[in-house]
C-alpha positions in Angstrom: 0.8 23.6 -26.7 4.4 22.6 -26.2 3.3 20.5 -23.3 0.4 18.9 -25.1 2.6 17.8 -28.1 5.2 16.4 -25.5 2.4 14.4 -23.9 0.9 13.3 -27.4 4.3 11.9 -28.3 4.9 10.4 -25.2 1.6 8.3 -25.1 1.5 7.9 -29.0 -0.3 4.7 -29.8 -2.1 4.4 -26.7 -5.5 5.3 -27.4 -7.1 4.7 -23.8 -4.3 6.8 -22.1 -4.7 9.9 -24.4 -8.6 9.8 -24.3 -8.0 9.9 -20.4 -5.2 12.7 -20.4 -7.1 15.0 -22.9 -10.8 14.3 -21.3 -12.4 17.3 -20.1 -14.9 15.3 -18.3 -15.6 16.0 -14.6 -16.1 12.4 -13.4 -13.7 9.7 -14.7 -13.0 6.2 -13.6 -9.6 4.9 -14.8 -8.9 1.0 -14.4 -5.4 0.2 -14.7 -4.0 -3.1 -14.5 -0.3 -3.5 -13.2 2.3 -2.6 -15.6 -0.1 -0.5 -17.9 1.6 3.0 -17.2 -1.0 4.3 -14.8 1.5 6.6 -12.9 2.9 8.1 -16.3 -0.4 8.7 -17.5 -1.5 10.4 -14.0 1.5 12.6 -14.1 0.9 13.5 -17.9 -2.9 14.4 -17.0 -1.5 16.7 -14.1 0.8 18.4 -16.4 -1.8 18.9 -19.0 -4.4 20.5 -16.7 -1.6 22.7 -15.2 0.1 23.8 -18.5 -3.2 24.7 -20.3 -4.3 27.0 -17.7 -7.2 25.0 -16.4 -6.0 25.2 -12.8 -6.3 28.9 -11.8 -3.4 30.6 -10.1 -5.2 30.6 -6.6 -6.5 27.0 -7.0 -4.7 23.6 -6.7 -4.5 19.8 -7.7 -4.9 17.2 -4.9 -3.4 13.9 -5.5 -4.6 11.6 -2.8 -4.5 7.8 -1.9 -5.0 5.3 0.7 -1.5 4.5 1.9 1.5 6.7 2.5 3.6 4.5 0.1 1.3 5.1 -2.8 1.4 8.8 -1.8 5.1 9.1 -1.9 5.1 7.2 -5.4 3.0 10.0 -6.8 5.3 12.6 -5.4 8.4 10.9 -6.6 6.9 10.2 -10.0 5.8 13.9 -10.3 9.4 15.0 -9.5 10.7 12.6 -11.9 8.6 12.9 -15.0 7.2 16.5 -14.9 10.6 17.9 -16.3 9.9 15.8 -19.5 6.7 17.5 -20.0 7.1 21.1 -18.9 9.6 23.7 -17.8 9.9 25.6 -14.4 8.5 22.3 -12.5 8.9 24.1 -9.1 5.9 26.2 -10.1 3.9 23.4 -11.2 4.9 21.3 -8.2 3.8 23.8 -5.9 0.2 23.5 -7.2 0.0 19.9 -6.3 -0.8 18.5 -2.8 0.0 14.9 -2.4 -1.4 13.0 0.8 -2.9 9.9 2.0 -6.3 10.2 3.7 -5.0 10.6 7.1 -2.4 13.3 6.1 -5.2 15.4 4.3 -7.4 14.9 7.5 -4.8 16.1 9.6 -4.0 19.0 7.3 -7.5 20.4 7.7 -7.8 19.7 11.0 -4.7 21.9 11.7 -6.3 24.6 9.8 -10.1 24.6 11.1 -10.1 22.0 13.8 -10.7 24.6 16.4 -14.2 25.1 15.0 -14.9 21.6 16.6 -12.7 21.8 19.6 -10.2 24.4 20.7 -7.7 21.9 21.8 -7.2 21.1 18.1 -5.1 24.3 18.2 -2.5 22.0 20.0 -2.8 19.3 17.2 0.9 18.9 16.8 1.2 17.9 20.6 -1.3 15.2 20.1 -0.5 11.3 20.7 -2.2 9.3 17.8 -3.0 5.7 18.9 -5.0 2.8 17.5 -8.5 1.9 19.4 -6.8 -1.1 21.2 -3.9 1.3 22.7 -3.6 0.8 26.5 -3.3 4.7 26.6 -7.0 4.9 25.9 -7.9 3.3 29.4 -6.6 6.4 31.1 -9.2 8.3 29.9 -12.2 6.2 29.0 -14.3 3.5 30.5 -14.7 0.1 29.3 -18.2 0.9 28.0 -16.4 3.8 26.1 -14.0 1.3 24.6 -16.9 -0.8 23.5 -18.3 2.1 21.5 -15.0 3.0 19.9 -14.8 -0.8 18.9 -18.1 -0.6 17.0 -16.9 2.0 14.8 -13.7 -0.1 14.2 -15.6 -3.3 13.5 -18.0 -1.5 11.1 -15.1 0.0 9.1 -13.3 -3.6 8.9 -16.6 -5.1 8.1 -17.4 -2.4 5.5 -20.8 -2.1 7.1 -22.0 1.4 6.2 -25.2 1.1 8.4 -23.5 -0.1 11.5 -20.8 2.8 11.0 -23.4 5.6 10.6 -25.2 4.3 13.8 -22.1 4.2 15.8 -20.4 7.5 14.6 -22.2 9.8 17.0 -21.3 7.8 20.3 -17.8 7.7 18.9 -17.4 11.5 18.4 -19.0 12.1 21.7 -16.3 10.3 23.5 -13.5 11.5 21.3 -14.5 15.1 21.7 -15.0 15.1 25.6 -12.6 12.5 26.7 -9.8 12.2 24.1 -9.2 15.5 22.3 -9.4 17.2 25.6 -6.5 15.1 26.6 -4.6 15.7 23.5 -5.1 12.0 22.4 -6.7 11.0 19.0 -7.5 7.7 17.2 -6.4 6.9 13.7 -10.3 6.5 12.9 -10.9 9.6 14.8 -8.6 11.8 12.7 -11.0 10.8 9.7 -14.2 11.0 11.6 -13.1 14.4 12.9 -12.3 15.7 9.4 -15.5 14.3 8.1 -17.5 16.1 10.6 -15.7 19.4 9.9 -16.3 19.1 6.2 -20.1 18.9 7.3 -19.6 22.7 7.6 -20.8 24.0 4.3 -18.5 26.8 4.3 -15.5 24.6 5.0 -16.4 21.9 2.4 -17.3 24.7 -0.3 -13.9 26.3 0.1 -12.2 22.9 -0.6 -14.5 21.9 -3.4 -13.5 25.0 -5.1 -9.7 25.3 -4.0 -9.0 21.8 -5.4 -10.2 22.2 -9.1 -9.1 18.8 -9.8 -8.8 15.7 -7.4 -7.2 12.5 -8.4 -7.6 9.5 -6.1 -5.0 6.8 -6.8 -5.1 3.1 -5.3 -9.1 3.8 -5.0 -9.8 0.2 -4.5 -8.1 0.2 -1.2 -10.3 2.9 0.3 -12.5 1.9 3.5 -15.8 3.7 4.3 -14.3 6.2 6.4 -12.0 7.5 3.4 -15.1 7.1 1.3 -17.3 9.4 3.4 -14.3 11.7 3.4 -13.9 11.9 -0.3 -17.7 12.5 -0.9 -17.3 15.6 1.0 -14.8 16.9 -1.5 -17.1 16.4 -4.6 -18.4 19.3 -6.1 -18.2 21.1 -9.5 -14.5 20.0 -9.4 -12.9 17.4 -11.8 -12.6 13.8 -9.7 -10.7 11.1 -11.3 -10.7 7.7 -9.6 -7.9 5.4 -10.5 -7.1 1.9 -9.4 -7.8 -1.7 -10.0 -10.3 -4.0 -8.3 -8.1 -7.0 -9.1 -5.4 -5.4 -6.8 -7.5 -4.8 -3.7 -5.7 -6.7 -1.1 -6.8 -4.7 1.9 -10.1 -6.1 2.6 -8.9 -7.3 6.2 -8.7 -3.3 6.8 -12.2 -2.7 5.5 -11.5 -1.7 1.8 -14.9 -1.4 0.4 -16.2 -4.0 -1.9 -17.1 -3.0 -5.4 -16.3 0.8 -4.6 -15.8 1.7 -8.3 -19.4 0.5 -8.8 -20.6 2.7 -6.0 -19.2 5.6 -7.7 -20.9 4.6 -11.1 -24.2 4.1 -9.2 -23.8 7.7 -7.4 -22.4 10.0 -10.1 -22.4 10.2 -13.7 -18.9 9.0 -15.0 -16.9 8.0 -18.0 -14.9 4.7 -17.7 -11.6 4.2 -19.3 -9.6 1.0 -19.0 -6.1 1.0 -19.8 -5.2 -2.2 -21.8 -1.5 -2.2 -22.9 0.7 -4.0 -20.6 4.1 -2.4 -20.9 5.9 -4.3 -18.2 5.2 -7.8 -19.8 5.0 -6.4 -23.3 8.0 -9.0 -24.5 7.3 -11.6 -22.1 4.5 -13.8 -23.2 4.5 -16.1 -20.2 4.1 -13.4 -17.7 1.5 -11.6 -20.0 -0.8 -14.7 -20.1 -0.4 -15.4 -16.5 -1.4 -11.8 -15.8 -4.3 -12.0 -18.0 -5.5 -15.4 -16.5 -5.4 -14.4 -12.7 -7.3 -11.2 -13.5 -9.9 -13.3 -15.6 -10.4 -15.4 -12.6 -10.7 -12.6 -10.0 -13.0 -10.6 -12.2 -15.3 -13.4 -13.3 -15.3 -15.7 -10.4 -15.2 -18.8 -12.4 -13.0 -21.1 -14.0 -11.2 -19.2 -16.8 -11.2 -20.0 -20.5 -7.8 -18.6 -20.8 -4.5 -20.6 -20.6 -1.4 -19.8 -18.6 1.8 -21.5 -17.3 3.8 -21.1 -14.1 7.1 -22.3 -13.1 6.6 -24.3 -10.0 9.2 -26.5 -7.8 7.3 -29.1 -5.8 9.7 -30.3 -2.9 9.4 -33.0 -0.1 10.1 -31.0 2.8 10.2 -27.3 4.4 13.9 -27.8 4.6 14.4 -28.9 0.9 12.2 -25.9 -0.1 14.3 -23.5 1.8 17.5 -24.8 0.3 16.0 -24.8 -3.3 15.1 -21.1 -2.6 18.5 -20.2 -1.3 20.3 -21.8 -4.5 18.0 -19.6 -6.6 18.8 -16.7 -4.7 22.7 -17.3 -5.1 22.1 -17.9 -8.9 20.5 -14.6 -9.3 22.9 -12.4 -7.0 25.9 -14.1 -8.9 24.9 -11.7 -11.8 25.7 -8.7 -9.9 22.8 -6.8 -11.4 19.7 -8.1 -10.8 17.7 -8.1 -7.7 15.4 -10.5 -6.2 12.5 -10.6 -3.6 11.2 -13.5 -1.6 7.4 -12.6 -1.3 5.5 -14.4 1.5 1.9 -14.4 2.2 2.6 -14.0 6.1 5.9 -13.0 7.7 6.7 -16.2 9.5 6.8 -18.2 6.1 10.2 -16.5 5.6 11.9 -16.9 8.6 13.6 -20.1 7.6 14.9 -18.7 4.4 16.5 -15.9 6.6 18.1 -18.2 8.8 20.0 -20.1 5.8 20.9 -16.7 4.3 22.4 -15.8 7.7 24.3 -19.0 7.8 25.5 -18.8 4.3 26.5 -15.1 4.8 24.3 -13.8 2.0 23.3 -10.2 2.6 19.7 -9.5 2.4 17.4 -6.8 3.6 14.8 -8.4 6.1 11.3 -7.0 6.2 9.3 -9.7 7.6 8.0 -8.0 10.5 4.2 -6.9 10.9 3.1 -3.4 11.4 1.5 -4.7 14.5 5.0 -5.8 16.1 5.5 -3.6 19.4 9.1 -3.0 18.0 7.8 -1.5 14.8 5.4 0.6 16.6 8.1 1.6 19.2 10.6 2.5 16.5 8.0 5.0 14.7 7.3 6.6 18.1 11.0 7.2 19.1 12.3 8.1 15.8 9.5 10.7 15.3 10.3 12.0 18.9 13.9 12.4 18.3 13.3 13.7 14.8 11.4 16.5 16.3 13.9 17.0 19.3 17.1 17.2 17.0 16.0 18.5 13.8 14.1 21.5 14.9 11.9 22.5 11.7 15.1 22.4 9.2 16.4 19.0 7.7 20.0 20.1 7.7 22.5 16.9 7.6 24.2 17.7 10.8 20.9 17.7 12.8 19.6 14.6 10.9 23.0 12.7 12.1 22.3 13.8 15.6 18.8 12.3 15.2 20.1 9.0 14.0 22.6 8.8 16.9 19.8 9.5 19.4 17.6 6.7 17.9 20.5 4.4 18.2 21.0 5.2 21.7 17.4 4.0 22.7 17.6 0.6 20.8 17.2 -0.9 24.0 13.8 0.5 24.5 12.8 -0.8 20.9 13.7 -4.3 21.4 14.7 -6.7 24.3 14.6 -10.0 22.5 17.8 -10.8 20.5 15.3 -12.3 17.8 13.6 -9.0 17.3 16.8 -7.0 16.7 16.5 -7.2 13.1 13.2 -5.1 13.3 15.5 -2.3 14.8 18.2 -2.7 12.2 15.9 -2.8 9.1 14.0 0.2 10.1 17.1 2.2 11.2 18.5 1.2 7.8 15.4 2.7 6.1 15.5 5.9 8.3 19.3 6.3 7.2 18.0 6.0 3.5 15.0 8.5 4.1 17.6 11.1 5.4 19.8 10.5 2.3 16.9 10.4 0.0 15.5 13.7 1.6 18.4 15.6 0.0 16.8 15.1 -3.5 13.9 16.9 -2.2 13.5 20.3 -3.9 13.1 23.5 -1.9 14.3 24.7 1.2 15.5 23.0 4.3 11.9 23.2 6.0 10.4 21.3 2.6 12.8 18.5 3.4 11.7 18.5 7.0 8.0 18.3 5.9 9.1 15.4 3.6 10.6 13.4 6.6 7.9 14.4 9.0 5.1 13.3 6.5 6.7 9.8 6.3 7.6 9.3 9.6 4.2 10.4 11.0 2.6 8.1 8.3 4.7 5.1 9.1 5.8 5.1 5.4 9.5 3.8 5.9 8.7 0.7 3.9 8.6 3.0 0.7 12.1 3.4 1.1 12.6 -0.3 0.5 13.1 0.5 -3.2 16.4 2.3 -2.3 18.1 -0.5 -0.3 21.6 -1.8 -1.6 21.0 -5.5 -1.0 20.2 -7.6 -4.0 17.9 -9.7 -1.8 14.8 -8.6 0.0 12.6 -10.7 2.3 9.1 -9.2 2.8 5.4 -9.9 2.6 3.5 -9.2 -0.6 1.4 -6.5 1.2 4.5 -4.6 2.2 5.9 -5.1 -1.6 2.9 -3.3 -3.2 4.1 -0.8 -5.5 7.8 -2.0 -5.5 9.4 -3.9 -8.2 12.4 -6.5 -8.6 13.8 -8.4 -11.5 12.8 -11.8 -10.1 10.5 -12.8 -7.5 10.2 -15.8 -5.6 6.8 -17.0 -3.9 7.2 -19.9 -1.6 4.9 -21.9 0.4 2.0 -22.5 -2.0 0.3 -24.8 0.3 -3.2 -25.0 1.8 -3.4 -22.9 5.1 -0.3 -21.2 4.1 -1.4 -19.4 1.0 -4.5 -19.3 0.8 -4.6 -18.2 4.5 -5.9 -20.8 7.1 -8.8 -18.6 7.6 -9.8 -19.1 4.0 -9.2 -22.6 4.0 -11.2 -23.3 7.1 -14.0 -21.5 5.5 -13.7 -23.3 2.4 -13.9 -26.7 4.1 -17.1 -25.5 6.1 -18.7 -24.4 2.8 -17.5 -27.5 1.0 -16.1 -25.5 -1.8 -12.9 -27.8 -2.2 -12.1 -30.9 -3.9 -9.1 -32.5 -1.9 -7.0 -35.2 -3.1 -4.0 -36.6 -1.2 -1.6 -33.7 -1.9 -3.9 -31.1 -3.6 -6.8 -29.2 -3.2 -9.1 -27.6 -6.0 -11.4 -24.8 -5.4 -15.2 -25.3 -6.8 -16.3 -21.6 -6.4 -18.9 -21.4 -3.7 -20.5 -18.2 -3.7 -20.2 -17.8 0.1 -16.4 -17.8 -0.5 -16.4 -15.2 -3.3 -15.0 -12.3 -1.2 -12.4 -14.3 0.6 -11.2 -16.3 -2.5 -10.9 -13.2 -4.8 -8.9 -11.4 -2.2 -6.4 -14.5 -2.0 -6.1 -14.4 -5.8 -5.6 -10.5 -5.6 -2.7 -11.1 -3.3 -1.1 -13.6 -5.5 -1.8 -11.2 -8.5 0.2 -8.4 -6.6 2.9 -10.6 -5.9 3.2 -11.9 -9.4 3.6 -8.4 -11.0 6.2 -7.2 -8.6 8.6 -9.1 -11.1 9.9 -7.4 -14.0 11.3 -10.7 -15.8 10.1 -13.7 -14.1 8.2 -15.2 -11.0 9.1 -18.6 -9.3 6.6 -20.6 -7.1 7.9 -23.2 -4.7 5.7 -25.8 -2.6 6.3 -28.9 -0.5 4.0 -31.8 0.2 6.0 -33.3 3.0 4.5 -34.0 6.4 3.2 -31.0 8.6 3.8 -30.9 12.4 0.7 -33.4 12.9 2.5 -35.7 10.5 -0.2 -35.2 7.8 0.7 -34.6 4.2 0.5 -31.0 3.1 -1.6 -30.1 0.0 -0.7 -28.0 -3.1 -2.6 -24.5 -2.9 -5.7 -24.4 -4.6 -4.3 -21.1 -6.4 -1.8 -23.6 -8.1 -4.8 -25.9 -9.4 -6.9 -23.7 -11.0 -8.5 -25.0 -14.1 -6.3 -23.7 -17.4 -3.1 -23.1 -15.3 -0.3 -25.4 -16.4 2.4 -26.1 -13.8 5.8 -26.4 -15.2 8.9 -28.0 -13.3 12.2 -25.8 -13.4 15.8 -26.0 -12.2 17.7 -22.6 -11.7 20.4 -23.5 -14.1 17.8 -23.5 -16.9 15.4 -20.7 -15.7 18.0 -17.7 -14.9 
């Protein structure tokens, strides 16, 4: 009862959150816009279920999500918030498993994979690769490669029929030619786990073992993730949390309308969090939040009004100089942090160059997850971690690991222009090792924490702990993170929205173009693409605690044509306000 009283007091006045936390329904969908306290409510729900004895002594709660960053945020939040709600938190933490989809799939393959293929007993020695890895050519034919690509294409296109039709061929190649040689693909991990959970005895065990499953950021789930989750749904409590407006992984196959899919398949209750705590005292940001959400949800001009701070410059150089002046103004406070968030990494390179020239310290995370240096860093870091740390994360061994990775920097990058990728990743690795000290439990628990992050390419989660006041990164990489101020540059057509979206828009005649502007006219064929661009914008905006600033320039492009302002700035009902840094900060 003590925990329940603390929870009621903590969430007093928020009817929707209390309804969710104290609901005994078995199927719940929670729609939680940014800043509405989703994580706090989720932790309180877990604390309530654990403290009232609903979770039996030999059972557990599974908190699962699409990305490793979101999984780590759940872990960190549990450790931070549970002490406010219950005593003896170690007992409660031990009853909660946190994983992303791949991590969970690996866990059950470690335990039961031998049922599929005896080589799974050596899973810790496997190399995990993408479908386009050259390593696969050692073991499979070009015809095999085409069959693997069919599954990958079906996942990215979110085409269930094509995926189901191609799964058997995929498994056959995986089973006979890859697993045998201790190689597995990322899709193969999920496909193997799904196949394993088709065994009634195994799936029945997990449906009973996990009495409650919370799936966070559910809107980012792709078809393989969805098929995996379906195998875990029984008489247990299943909670789907997320926000369709924040679906920004459509290019990776995030299923469109996945919450509706659940509603059509299972009897559920729906709860929507309405109180925005982040922008509670910021009317401009609150209005902008509601305006963007309305445009995404309804795919039509909004009846709402909102204003944004937009500076229109005459050239890329002027825009970059203006952005850097704003950064200088913000960091002069010595307190606030600022992020320059771009739609694509290359859009921030010229800002980085000016910061370098001026000697302004910043953290550069403009690299892509497909960059060879990024991939190589993880491979080497994981290899040296296993070689040097030996199952127990003691500080002496972690230092040896850092030295070993540094000694191999020439293997990670050859071009001086790519040196920053190594330096940024190395700094995140250092931060990870420092943060691992805060992990409760034994040195083995700390080892598992580090191994989980490295094995799932989750170092970007550590950006929240960097010392630099200035961060340059993409909006996708910034999801889940916050700064006092956010600057979003290059609000031009063919930059944000992407060139792919703009080309499609022109072909569909869904834009009214002026000399230096473009207005979107809501063609149905562009619905998915436009909503995703707006969702990316929404995620960028909601990374700001205090304010967000836009910049754009309508100078000439490299073909000497005038650039247009983005259609995202020319939405009906959106008021553009000019600003100067002296008055805005």
